[in-house]
């Protein structure tokens, strides 16, 4: 007998392996329809550069509000009537594998993604208050203002990440510093502290999860967005700080071109091929 979330005893389920591009599309739903534009995103969950090592909650994301329309129309937008009947209001993301036979849905995320919210934030011109108001308006708006180009988000971590240690005492938390302290606007736009705390004016990263901060960079090209995110990551100092310096390289080296060849992305969406991947996992 089948039990939800379990495999029947004595049976093994085999799934076909799909050799394609892992990609996501997401949009904000106002109870009646999706607000436009939709976003396209490329997550990086492996701990080490080059998509090696164990799976993590996430090490970084490449995202943008351009070039998603065809993939969005063929997949996520088709569930809009069901979401409307359910009265859903909020963000919805669909992760999938795309190959020569088309998109293969993997999972829905009906909440703000992490670090997806941080990656999209600098591209949403009028801020979260405006966007949340448009969703709650229940059909009074069709679009919101989004910046062109790309955003890259990098997750800065300390040990024990990607594991967790709920019993880690506060005295083991690690101090976070900036080589050049960012201004208030820069901090709000491109630095998103995660599991941190203030102690006597000092910013400390909690050892219990090791997720210290998400930093972002934006630009007209993926390379420009990468450069901004990497510069901000290098500006943060903490003992045993670790982060991936190759977020977005997979898109530049192969995924973007393959999606173009399959007709899911317009050719102008992908800049010229990137140079070799960066130095990978950074330790400071």
Tab-separated table of C-alpha atoms in Angstrom:
chain	number	residue	atom	x	y	z
A	1	UNK	CA	0.000	0.000	0.000
A	2	UNK	CA	1.288	3.463	-0.869
A	3	UNK	CA	2.033	5.818	2.010
A	4	UNK	CA	2.502	9.506	1.237
A	5	UNK	CA	6.192	10.313	1.091
A	6	UNK	CA	7.307	6.674	1.261
A	7	UNK	CA	8.256	3.951	-1.175
A	8	UNK	CA	6.407	0.621	-0.723
A	9	UNK	CA	8.620	-1.955	1.037
A	10	UNK	CA	10.556	-4.162	-1.326
A	11	UNK	CA	10.179	-1.889	-4.341
A	12	UNK	CA	12.604	0.441	-6.065
A	13	UNK	CA	11.391	3.342	-8.182
A	14	UNK	CA	13.550	4.200	-11.184
A	15	UNK	CA	13.201	7.580	-12.895
A	16	UNK	CA	14.493	8.520	-16.309
A	17	UNK	CA	17.584	10.714	-16.140
A	18	UNK	CA	17.108	13.944	-18.061
A	19	UNK	CA	20.170	15.588	-19.575
A	20	UNK	CA	18.964	19.155	-19.921
A	21	UNK	CA	19.048	22.643	-18.469
A	22	UNK	CA	17.752	23.180	-14.953
A	23	UNK	CA	15.896	26.481	-14.996
A	24	UNK	CA	13.075	28.184	-13.133
A	25	UNK	CA	10.396	30.695	-14.016
A	26	UNK	CA	8.519	32.739	-11.442
A	27	UNK	CA	5.902	35.460	-11.218
A	28	UNK	CA	3.711	37.283	-8.697
A	29	UNK	CA	0.028	36.265	-8.609
A	30	UNK	CA	-2.639	38.773	-7.527
A	31	UNK	CA	-5.528	36.356	-7.005
A	32	UNK	CA	-6.682	36.589	-10.622
A	33	UNK	CA	-3.622	36.543	-12.848
A	34	UNK	CA	0.151	36.763	-12.890
A	35	UNK	CA	1.714	40.198	-12.873
A	36	UNK	CA	4.216	40.707	-15.662
A	37	UNK	CA	7.074	40.479	-16.266
A	38	UNK	CA	7.893	36.952	-15.170
A	39	UNK	CA	11.427	36.134	-14.090
A	40	UNK	CA	13.818	33.439	-15.204
A	41	UNK	CA	16.342	32.001	-12.753
A	42	UNK	CA	19.224	29.566	-12.549
A	43	UNK	CA	19.960	28.122	-9.107
A	44	UNK	CA	23.322	26.754	-7.943
A	45	UNK	CA	22.839	24.251	-5.125
A	46	UNK	CA	26.115	22.311	-5.080
A	47	UNK	CA	28.572	23.371	-2.395
A	48	UNK	CA	31.659	23.519	-4.619
A	49	UNK	CA	32.327	25.298	-7.933
A	50	UNK	CA	31.673	23.410	-11.123
A	51	UNK	CA	28.510	21.868	-9.612
A	52	UNK	CA	30.520	19.504	-7.420
A	53	UNK	CA	30.085	18.428	-3.819
A	54	UNK	CA	27.028	17.954	-1.663
A	55	UNK	CA	23.691	19.615	-2.218
A	56	UNK	CA	22.978	22.708	-0.112
A	57	UNK	CA	19.955	24.914	0.439
A	58	UNK	CA	21.590	27.110	-2.205
A	59	UNK	CA	24.907	28.818	-2.927
A	60	UNK	CA	23.686	31.451	-5.361
A	61	UNK	CA	21.341	32.353	-8.201
A	62	UNK	CA	21.347	34.132	-11.549
A	63	UNK	CA	18.014	35.799	-12.375
A	64	UNK	CA	16.423	38.404	-14.611
A	65	UNK	CA	13.062	39.729	-15.789
A	66	UNK	CA	13.877	39.484	-19.491
A	67	UNK	CA	13.621	36.488	-21.793
A	68	UNK	CA	11.233	34.415	-19.654
A	69	UNK	CA	8.009	34.907	-21.621
A	70	UNK	CA	8.037	31.854	-23.899
A	71	UNK	CA	9.010	29.425	-21.133
A	72	UNK	CA	6.588	31.085	-18.727
A	73	UNK	CA	3.712	30.875	-21.213
A	74	UNK	CA	4.350	27.184	-21.876
A	75	UNK	CA	4.502	26.211	-18.215
A	76	UNK	CA	3.681	28.372	-15.204
A	77	UNK	CA	1.086	30.604	-16.842
A	78	UNK	CA	-1.012	27.518	-17.674
A	79	UNK	CA	-1.823	26.984	-13.980
A	80	UNK	CA	-3.169	30.536	-13.549
A	81	UNK	CA	-6.835	29.415	-13.693
A	82	UNK	CA	-6.231	26.890	-10.899
A	83	UNK	CA	-4.475	29.489	-8.766
A	84	UNK	CA	-7.342	31.938	-9.338
A	85	UNK	CA	-9.934	29.357	-8.256
A	86	UNK	CA	-7.905	28.770	-5.101
A	87	UNK	CA	-7.635	32.508	-4.395
A	88	UNK	CA	-3.848	32.339	-4.249
A	89	UNK	CA	-1.992	35.617	-3.737
A	90	UNK	CA	1.812	35.674	-3.762
A	91	UNK	CA	4.898	34.525	-5.583
A	92	UNK	CA	4.978	31.241	-7.496
A	93	UNK	CA	8.071	29.630	-8.985
A	94	UNK	CA	8.302	26.519	-11.138
A	95	UNK	CA	11.615	24.693	-11.363
A	96	UNK	CA	12.117	22.390	-14.345
A	97	UNK	CA	14.484	20.541	-16.633
A	98	UNK	CA	14.370	21.579	-20.298
A	99	UNK	CA	15.621	19.304	-23.068
A	100	UNK	CA	14.838	18.627	-26.737
A	101	UNK	CA	11.413	17.233	-25.819
A	102	UNK	CA	10.388	20.339	-23.893
A	103	UNK	CA	10.098	21.438	-20.250
A	104	UNK	CA	9.811	18.804	-17.503
A	105	UNK	CA	8.401	20.348	-14.291
A	106	UNK	CA	10.150	19.391	-11.048
A	107	UNK	CA	8.632	21.436	-8.239
A	108	UNK	CA	6.516	24.440	-7.354
A	109	UNK	CA	7.619	26.995	-4.762
A	110	UNK	CA	4.624	29.027	-3.571
A	111	UNK	CA	6.568	31.445	-1.382
A	112	UNK	CA	9.401	33.923	-1.696
A	113	UNK	CA	12.542	31.954	-2.479
A	114	UNK	CA	15.739	32.222	-0.474
A	115	UNK	CA	18.031	33.687	-1.775
A	116	UNK	CA	15.650	34.368	-4.665
A	117	UNK	CA	14.001	37.300	-2.889
A	118	UNK	CA	17.393	38.973	-2.448
A	119	UNK	CA	18.408	38.367	-6.069
A	120	UNK	CA	15.194	39.854	-7.489
A	121	UNK	CA	15.002	42.807	-5.086
A	122	UNK	CA	17.511	45.118	-6.860
A	123	UNK	CA	15.701	44.565	-10.185
A	124	UNK	CA	12.280	45.570	-8.785
A	125	UNK	CA	12.461	49.305	-9.336
A	126	UNK	CA	9.699	50.511	-7.009
A	127	UNK	CA	10.417	48.159	-4.119
A	128	UNK	CA	8.531	45.527	-2.182
A	129	UNK	CA	5.832	47.860	-0.855
A	130	UNK	CA	4.691	48.753	-4.361
A	131	UNK	CA	4.836	45.141	-5.519
A	132	UNK	CA	2.927	43.763	-2.513
A	133	UNK	CA	0.305	46.469	-2.969
A	134	UNK	CA	-0.179	45.483	-6.617
A	135	UNK	CA	-0.705	41.849	-5.633
A	136	UNK	CA	-3.188	42.729	-2.902
A	137	UNK	CA	-5.103	45.003	-5.275
A	138	UNK	CA	-6.654	41.894	-6.769
A	139	UNK	CA	-6.468	42.553	-10.468
A	140	UNK	CA	-6.027	46.303	-10.518
A	141	UNK	CA	-2.634	46.053	-12.185
A	142	UNK	CA	-1.151	43.957	-14.954
A	143	UNK	CA	2.506	44.908	-14.664
A	144	UNK	CA	5.139	46.281	-12.329
A	145	UNK	CA	8.353	48.149	-13.058
A	146	UNK	CA	11.395	45.899	-13.434
A	147	UNK	CA	14.942	46.856	-14.317
A	148	UNK	CA	16.495	45.342	-17.446
A	149	UNK	CA	19.519	43.093	-17.263
A	150	UNK	CA	20.605	40.475	-14.788
A	151	UNK	CA	21.126	39.994	-11.069
A	152	UNK	CA	23.571	37.575	-9.449
A	153	UNK	CA	23.262	36.589	-5.816
A	154	UNK	CA	26.051	34.899	-3.841
A	155	UNK	CA	25.448	33.202	-0.489
A	156	UNK	CA	28.245	33.833	2.022
A	157	UNK	CA	28.650	30.978	4.495
A	158	UNK	CA	30.711	29.915	7.506
A	159	UNK	CA	31.095	26.449	9.052
A	160	UNK	CA	29.163	24.263	9.808
A	161	UNK	CA	27.209	25.148	6.630
A	162	UNK	CA	25.894	23.215	4.748
A	163	UNK	CA	25.187	21.297	7.921
A	164	UNK	CA	23.451	22.830	10.932
A	165	UNK	CA	24.288	22.793	14.631
A	166	UNK	CA	21.296	23.901	16.665
A	167	UNK	CA	23.261	23.426	19.883
A	168	UNK	CA	26.049	25.833	18.884
A	169	UNK	CA	26.465	28.366	21.747
A	170	UNK	CA	26.336	32.114	21.028
A	171	UNK	CA	29.972	32.537	22.048
A	172	UNK	CA	30.963	30.504	18.967
A	173	UNK	CA	29.308	32.961	16.570
A	174	UNK	CA	31.715	34.640	14.157
A	175	UNK	CA	32.230	38.398	13.628
A	176	UNK	CA	31.436	39.917	10.224
A	177	UNK	CA	33.357	42.973	8.979
A	178	UNK	CA	33.488	45.080	5.830
A	179	UNK	CA	36.726	46.237	4.246
A	180	UNK	CA	34.833	49.327	3.095
A	181	UNK	CA	31.571	49.797	5.040
A	182	UNK	CA	28.691	50.171	2.544
A	183	UNK	CA	26.337	53.130	2.764
A	184	UNK	CA	22.729	52.714	3.864
A	185	UNK	CA	21.325	52.559	0.327
A	186	UNK	CA	24.029	50.146	-0.832
A	187	UNK	CA	23.439	47.962	2.226
A	188	UNK	CA	19.676	47.825	1.708
A	189	UNK	CA	19.941	47.140	-2.014
A	190	UNK	CA	22.776	44.639	-2.255
A	191	UNK	CA	23.485	43.153	1.199
A	192	UNK	CA	20.977	40.819	2.819
A	193	UNK	CA	22.044	39.457	6.237
A	194	UNK	CA	20.684	35.980	6.940
A	195	UNK	CA	21.261	34.251	10.277
A	196	UNK	CA	23.120	37.037	12.102
A	197	UNK	CA	22.811	39.021	15.304
A	198	UNK	CA	24.110	42.244	16.829
A	199	UNK	CA	26.157	42.112	20.004
A	200	UNK	CA	27.458	45.415	21.344
A	201	UNK	CA	27.364	46.933	17.868
A	202	UNK	CA	29.191	43.996	16.307
A	203	UNK	CA	27.579	41.927	13.555
A	204	UNK	CA	27.932	38.208	14.248
A	205	UNK	CA	27.166	35.259	11.974
A	206	UNK	CA	25.441	32.491	13.887
A	207	UNK	CA	27.214	29.152	13.824
A	208	UNK	CA	23.917	27.281	14.204
A	209	UNK	CA	23.249	27.492	10.438
A	210	UNK	CA	26.338	29.174	8.986
A	211	UNK	CA	24.282	31.250	6.510
A	212	UNK	CA	25.780	34.675	6.957
A	213	UNK	CA	24.673	36.939	4.109
A	214	UNK	CA	23.533	37.199	0.500
A	215	UNK	CA	25.262	39.804	-1.656
A	216	UNK	CA	24.044	40.772	-5.112
A	217	UNK	CA	25.287	42.473	-8.239
A	218	UNK	CA	23.324	43.745	-11.233
A	219	UNK	CA	24.223	44.699	-14.778
A	220	UNK	CA	23.187	44.760	-18.407
A	221	UNK	CA	25.142	41.530	-18.921
A	222	UNK	CA	25.693	38.471	-16.761
A	223	UNK	CA	29.378	39.343	-16.530
A	224	UNK	CA	28.618	42.810	-15.146
A	225	UNK	CA	26.257	41.327	-12.558
A	226	UNK	CA	28.871	38.729	-11.601
A	227	UNK	CA	31.540	41.400	-11.156
A	228	UNK	CA	29.339	43.418	-8.815
A	229	UNK	CA	28.389	40.421	-6.699
A	230	UNK	CA	31.983	39.166	-6.462
A	231	UNK	CA	33.270	42.616	-5.472
A	232	UNK	CA	30.724	42.810	-2.644
A	233	UNK	CA	31.548	39.269	-1.522
A	234	UNK	CA	35.259	40.153	-1.358
A	235	UNK	CA	34.347	43.200	0.734
A	236	UNK	CA	33.002	40.979	3.533
A	237	UNK	CA	35.463	39.520	6.032
A	238	UNK	CA	34.794	36.707	8.508
A	239	UNK	CA	36.809	33.753	9.827
A	240	UNK	CA	36.392	30.753	7.508
A	241	UNK	CA	34.084	32.670	5.162
A	242	UNK	CA	33.250	30.590	2.089
A	243	UNK	CA	31.380	31.354	-1.124
A	244	UNK	CA	31.200	30.279	-4.743
A	245	UNK	CA	32.744	32.660	-7.261
A	246	UNK	CA	31.267	30.887	-10.309
A	247	UNK	CA	27.584	31.784	-9.936
A	248	UNK	CA	26.327	32.449	-13.470
A	249	UNK	CA	29.249	30.754	-15.265
A	250	UNK	CA	27.149	27.695	-16.122
A	251	UNK	CA	24.692	29.903	-18.006
A	252	UNK	CA	27.461	31.659	-19.909
A	253	UNK	CA	29.352	28.509	-20.786
A	254	UNK	CA	26.493	26.220	-21.849
A	255	UNK	CA	22.981	26.656	-20.424
A	256	UNK	CA	22.188	29.947	-22.133
A	257	UNK	CA	23.309	28.687	-25.535
A	258	UNK	CA	21.338	25.468	-25.180
A	259	UNK	CA	18.137	27.289	-24.279
A	260	UNK	CA	18.650	29.521	-27.319
A	261	UNK	CA	19.163	26.525	-29.577
A	262	UNK	CA	15.962	24.952	-28.246
A	263	UNK	CA	14.090	28.176	-28.882
A	264	UNK	CA	13.274	29.056	-25.282
A	265	UNK	CA	15.498	32.134	-25.029
A	266	UNK	CA	15.960	34.914	-27.584
A	267	UNK	CA	19.547	35.085	-28.805
A	268	UNK	CA	20.189	38.652	-27.536
A	269	UNK	CA	19.512	37.466	-23.968
A	270	UNK	CA	22.897	35.762	-23.749
A	271	UNK	CA	26.055	37.862	-24.002
A	272	UNK	CA	29.162	36.533	-25.669
A	273	UNK	CA	30.555	33.402	-24.092
A	274	UNK	CA	32.366	33.958	-20.824
A	275	UNK	CA	36.014	33.427	-20.221
A	276	UNK	CA	37.084	30.464	-18.132
A	277	UNK	CA	35.348	30.074	-14.790
A	278	UNK	CA	36.601	32.110	-11.856
A	279	UNK	CA	38.571	30.837	-8.872
A	280	UNK	CA	35.588	28.897	-7.556
A	281	UNK	CA	34.970	28.507	-3.829
A	282	UNK	CA	36.496	31.420	-1.982
A	283	UNK	CA	37.835	31.201	1.544
A	284	UNK	CA	38.731	34.420	3.395
